[in-house]
Short mmCIF file of C-alpha atoms and ligand atoms in Angstrom, two decimals:
data_model
loop_
_atom_site.label_atom_id
_atom_site.label_comp_id
_atom_site.label_asym_id
_atom_site.label_seq_id
_atom_site.Cartn_x
_atom_site.Cartn_y
_atom_site.Cartn_z
CA MET A 1 0.02 -0.29 -0.16
CA THR A 2 1.41 3.39 -0.51
CA VAL A 3 0.94 5.83 1.88
CA ALA A 4 0.31 9.75 1.46
CA LYS A 5 3.01 11.94 1.50
CA LEU A 6 3.00 14.70 3.92
CA LYS A 7 2.31 18.08 1.93
CA VAL A 8 4.44 20.51 2.97
CA ALA A 9 4.85 24.64 2.25
CA VAL A 10 8.09 25.91 2.73
CA LEU A 11 8.64 29.51 3.29
CA ILE A 12 11.86 31.80 3.18
CA SER A 13 12.94 35.01 2.62
CA GLY A 14 16.83 34.82 1.97
CA ARG A 15 19.30 32.32 0.26
CA GLY A 16 17.23 29.30 0.65
CA SER A 17 19.72 26.52 1.34
CA ASN A 18 17.81 24.83 3.67
CA LEU A 19 15.01 24.72 1.03
CA GLN A 20 17.46 23.05 -0.43
CA ALA A 21 18.47 20.70 2.20
CA LEU A 22 14.47 20.02 2.25
CA ILE A 23 14.30 19.55 -1.60
CA ASP A 24 17.19 17.44 -1.66
CA ALA A 25 15.77 15.24 0.88
CA CYS A 26 12.51 14.79 -0.60
CA ALA A 27 13.93 13.95 -3.95
CA ALA A 28 14.19 10.09 -2.81
CA ALA A 29 11.30 7.95 -3.41
CA GLU A 30 11.11 6.80 -0.05
CA PHE A 31 10.73 10.24 1.57
CA PRO A 32 7.32 10.83 3.43
CA ALA A 33 7.15 14.21 2.97
CA GLU A 34 6.88 16.22 -0.68
CA ILE A 35 6.90 20.08 -0.74
CA VAL A 36 3.90 21.59 -2.45
CA LEU A 37 4.76 24.96 -2.86
CA VAL A 38 7.71 27.46 -1.94
CA VAL A 39 6.30 30.81 -0.67
CA SER A 40 8.89 34.18 -0.20
CA ASN A 41 7.62 37.33 1.21
CA VAL A 42 10.73 38.21 -1.02
CA ALA A 43 10.59 38.58 -4.63
CA ASP A 44 14.18 38.11 -5.64
CA ALA A 45 14.66 35.75 -2.57
CA GLN A 46 17.51 33.40 -3.97
CA GLY A 47 15.69 30.45 -2.62
CA LEU A 48 12.82 30.83 -5.75
CA ALA A 49 15.56 30.02 -8.15
CA ARG A 50 16.37 27.00 -6.13
CA ALA A 51 12.42 26.03 -6.07
CA GLN A 52 11.92 26.67 -9.86
CA ALA A 53 15.45 24.82 -10.68
CA ALA A 54 13.88 21.81 -8.71
CA SER A 55 10.18 22.70 -10.84
CA LEU A 56 8.33 23.72 -7.61
CA PRO A 57 5.49 25.60 -7.44
CA THR A 58 6.49 29.35 -6.34
CA ALA A 59 4.56 32.08 -4.98
CA ILE A 60 5.95 35.80 -3.37
CA VAL A 61 3.29 37.00 -0.91
CA ASP A 62 4.77 40.55 -0.31
CA HIS A 63 4.57 41.61 3.30
CA ARG A 64 4.55 45.14 2.25
CA ASN A 65 1.64 44.69 -0.30
CA TYR A 66 -0.74 44.58 3.03
CA THR A 67 -2.14 47.10 5.62
CA SER A 68 -1.16 44.90 8.52
CA ARG A 69 0.11 41.47 10.19
CA GLU A 70 -3.25 40.10 9.91
CA HIS A 71 -4.40 40.95 6.64
CA PHE A 72 -0.63 39.04 5.12
CA ASP A 73 -1.10 36.09 7.12
CA GLU A 74 -4.66 35.89 5.70
CA ALA A 75 -2.63 36.41 2.18
CA VAL A 76 -0.24 33.26 2.84
CA ASP A 77 -2.57 31.30 4.78
CA LYS A 78 -5.10 31.30 1.29
CA THR A 79 -2.09 30.61 -0.75
CA LEU A 80 -1.42 27.72 1.30
CA ARG A 81 -4.55 26.56 1.36
CA GLN A 82 -4.89 26.48 -2.44
CA ALA A 83 -1.92 24.36 -2.84
CA GLY A 84 -2.67 21.64 -0.64
CA ALA A 85 -0.51 22.45 1.83
CA GLU A 86 -1.07 20.65 5.18
CA PHE A 87 1.94 21.21 6.77
CA ILE A 88 4.54 24.44 6.95
CA CYS A 89 8.22 24.62 7.46
CA LEU A 90 9.71 28.01 7.88
CA ALA A 91 13.36 28.19 6.08
CA GLY A 92 15.10 31.17 7.26
CA PHE A 93 11.48 33.17 7.13
CA MET A 94 11.97 36.63 8.20
CA ARG A 95 8.23 37.34 9.15
CA ILE A 96 6.60 36.89 12.70
CA PHE A 97 3.39 35.10 11.94
CA SER A 98 -0.21 36.74 14.03
CA ASP A 99 -1.08 34.77 17.32
CA ALA A 100 -4.11 33.85 15.19
CA PHE A 101 -2.34 32.06 12.32
CA VAL A 102 -0.35 30.11 14.84
CA ARG A 103 -3.61 28.94 16.32
CA LYS A 104 -5.09 27.98 13.04
CA TRP A 105 -1.65 26.21 11.99
CA GLU A 106 -0.86 24.77 15.85
CA GLY A 107 1.45 21.84 15.90
CA ARG A 108 1.44 21.94 11.86
CA VAL A 109 4.46 24.76 11.20
CA ILE A 110 8.17 24.11 12.49
CA ASN A 111 11.35 26.39 12.05
CA ILE A 112 14.45 25.69 12.43
CA HIS A 113 17.17 28.01 14.51
CA PRO A 114 20.78 28.72 14.60
CA SER A 115 21.15 27.70 18.31
CA LEU A 116 20.70 25.36 20.78
CA LEU A 117 17.75 26.78 21.95
CA PRO A 118 16.81 28.41 24.29
CA ALA A 119 19.94 29.50 23.94
CA PHE A 120 20.32 32.70 22.23
CA LYS A 121 16.78 33.50 20.53
CA GLY A 122 16.28 36.37 17.80
CA THR A 123 18.58 37.58 15.62
CA HIS A 124 22.55 37.78 15.56
CA VAL A 125 23.13 34.38 17.34
CA HIS A 126 26.45 33.73 15.99
CA GLU A 127 27.53 37.17 17.82
CA GLN A 128 25.59 36.39 20.86
CA ALA A 129 27.05 32.86 20.67
CA ILE A 130 30.67 34.08 21.06
CA ALA A 131 30.08 36.95 22.73
CA ALA A 132 28.82 34.42 25.87
CA GLY A 133 31.78 32.17 25.06
CA VAL A 134 30.07 29.42 25.03
CA LYS A 135 32.14 26.54 23.79
CA VAL A 136 29.54 24.81 22.00
CA SER A 137 26.85 25.54 19.94
CA GLY A 138 24.39 24.68 17.25
CA CYS A 139 20.97 24.11 15.76
CA THR A 140 16.98 23.75 16.41
CA VAL A 141 14.35 22.58 15.11
CA HIS A 142 10.91 22.88 17.15
CA TYR A 143 7.23 24.44 16.39
CA VAL A 144 6.16 27.26 16.12
CA ILE A 145 3.90 29.05 19.01
CA PRO A 146 3.33 32.69 19.79
CA ALA A 147 6.45 33.21 21.43
CA LEU A 148 9.91 33.35 19.78
CA ASP A 149 11.94 31.03 18.85
CA SER A 150 10.09 29.40 22.14
CA GLY A 151 7.97 26.15 20.94
CA PRO A 152 8.34 22.52 21.91
CA ILE A 153 12.32 21.33 20.55
CA ILE A 154 11.76 18.25 17.86
CA ALA A 155 15.55 18.23 17.33
CA GLN A 156 19.20 19.38 18.32
CA GLU A 157 22.92 19.07 16.78
CA LYS A 158 25.33 20.32 18.19
CA VAL A 159 28.84 21.83 16.60
CA PRO A 160 31.70 23.34 18.59
CA VAL A 161 32.47 26.70 19.64
CA LEU A 162 36.69 27.46 18.49
CA ALA A 163 38.85 30.18 20.24
CA ASP A 164 39.34 31.40 16.36
CA ASP A 165 35.93 31.11 15.93
CA THR A 166 33.75 34.56 13.79
CA PRO A 167 30.16 34.72 12.78
CA GLU A 168 30.38 33.77 9.68
CA THR A 169 32.69 30.19 10.61
CA LEU A 170 30.55 29.97 13.36
CA ALA A 171 27.42 30.00 11.46
CA ALA A 172 28.79 28.00 8.30
CA ARG A 173 29.63 25.47 10.55
CA VAL A 174 26.25 25.21 12.38
CA LEU A 175 24.51 25.47 8.63
CA GLU A 176 25.93 22.30 7.88
CA ALA A 177 24.16 20.82 10.22
CA GLU A 178 21.07 22.70 9.93
CA HIS A 179 21.24 20.92 6.53
CA LYS A 180 21.08 17.39 8.31
CA THR A 181 18.53 17.78 11.13
CA TYR A 182 15.83 19.97 9.19
CA PRO A 183 14.85 16.74 6.51
CA MET A 184 15.67 14.47 9.55
CA ALA A 185 13.38 16.56 11.55
CA LEU A 186 10.64 16.42 8.95
CA LYS A 187 10.80 12.54 8.15
CA TRP A 188 10.40 11.76 11.94
CA ILE A 189 6.81 14.32 11.64
CA ALA A 190 5.59 13.13 8.34
CA GLU A 191 6.59 9.24 9.67
CA ARG A 192 4.17 10.67 12.73
CA ASN A 193 6.94 9.58 14.75
CA VAL A 194 6.56 12.92 16.51
CA ARG A 195 3.88 15.06 17.13
CA PHE A 196 2.42 18.08 18.67
CA GLU A 197 0.41 17.80 22.02
CA GLN A 198 -0.82 20.25 24.31
CA GLY A 199 2.36 22.64 23.86
CA ARG A 200 4.72 19.84 23.86
CA ALA A 201 6.50 17.61 21.37
CA VAL A 202 5.57 13.69 22.22
CA PHE A 203 7.86 11.36 20.37
CA SER A 204 6.30 7.87 19.80
CA ASN A 205 8.80 5.73 21.65
CA ASP A 206 7.80 8.41 24.80
CA ASP A 207 4.75 6.21 25.12
CA SER A 208 6.13 3.08 26.67
C1 GRF B 1 19.82 29.23 9.15
O1 GRF B 1 20.68 29.83 10.09
C2 GRF B 1 18.64 29.37 9.91
O2 GRF B 1 18.42 28.50 10.94
C3 GRF B 1 17.85 30.57 9.93
O3 GRF B 1 17.80 31.41 8.73
C4 GRF B 1 19.11 30.76 8.25
C5 GRF B 1 18.41 30.80 6.99
O4 GRF B 1 19.56 30.45 5.77
N1 GRF B 1 16.36 30.68 10.62
P1 GRF B 1 18.94 29.42 4.77
O5 GRF B 1 18.20 30.45 3.70
O6 GRF B 1 18.39 28.60 4.35
O7 GRF B 1 19.92 29.66 3.65
#
């Protein structure tokens, strides 16, 4: 019996290297998710070219065309539903959704963040890590809740912070980890090995 693949929309604002990692993972016949749409709020985002190269449908929803966050979110929501998306992966998407949007998609939106959350939320993450003098950093895939970079954690991978690291060298090392961790987390979700339940990430092997 063929099991239907999870229909995923990937939302981007820029480079799209995590999008590329997801595209590459989804190219495998046995991968349990497929990308049905790539949405960008930035018309010339580099990631859109990656989507087009992979023959994926794209949509641009430019936040500057909307008078409020809620109106922008409604436009994104409509675009996603029209494409039949069941699940959202945020991949360098630089907009914050309204609580209403997050509630509507509760348990069906994940994000990747370039630190070991709850450390170093927000922006300038690698600068924060170096300034704090941590010896280990990494990346986190988490469910999205209304509070920024605070949702239940699905997967993390650590990388060393070296004495001579700059934000750029650390970012490059973390990014390599991101490209492995994001497809892995999406696979777990699509296979129902992890689910969002009452504000927590519940893993199948936690049930025993
Ligand atoms: C990544 O570091 C991701 O963790 C953060 O934004 C960056 C996006 O990079 N949320 P890319 O567009 O996927 O290359």
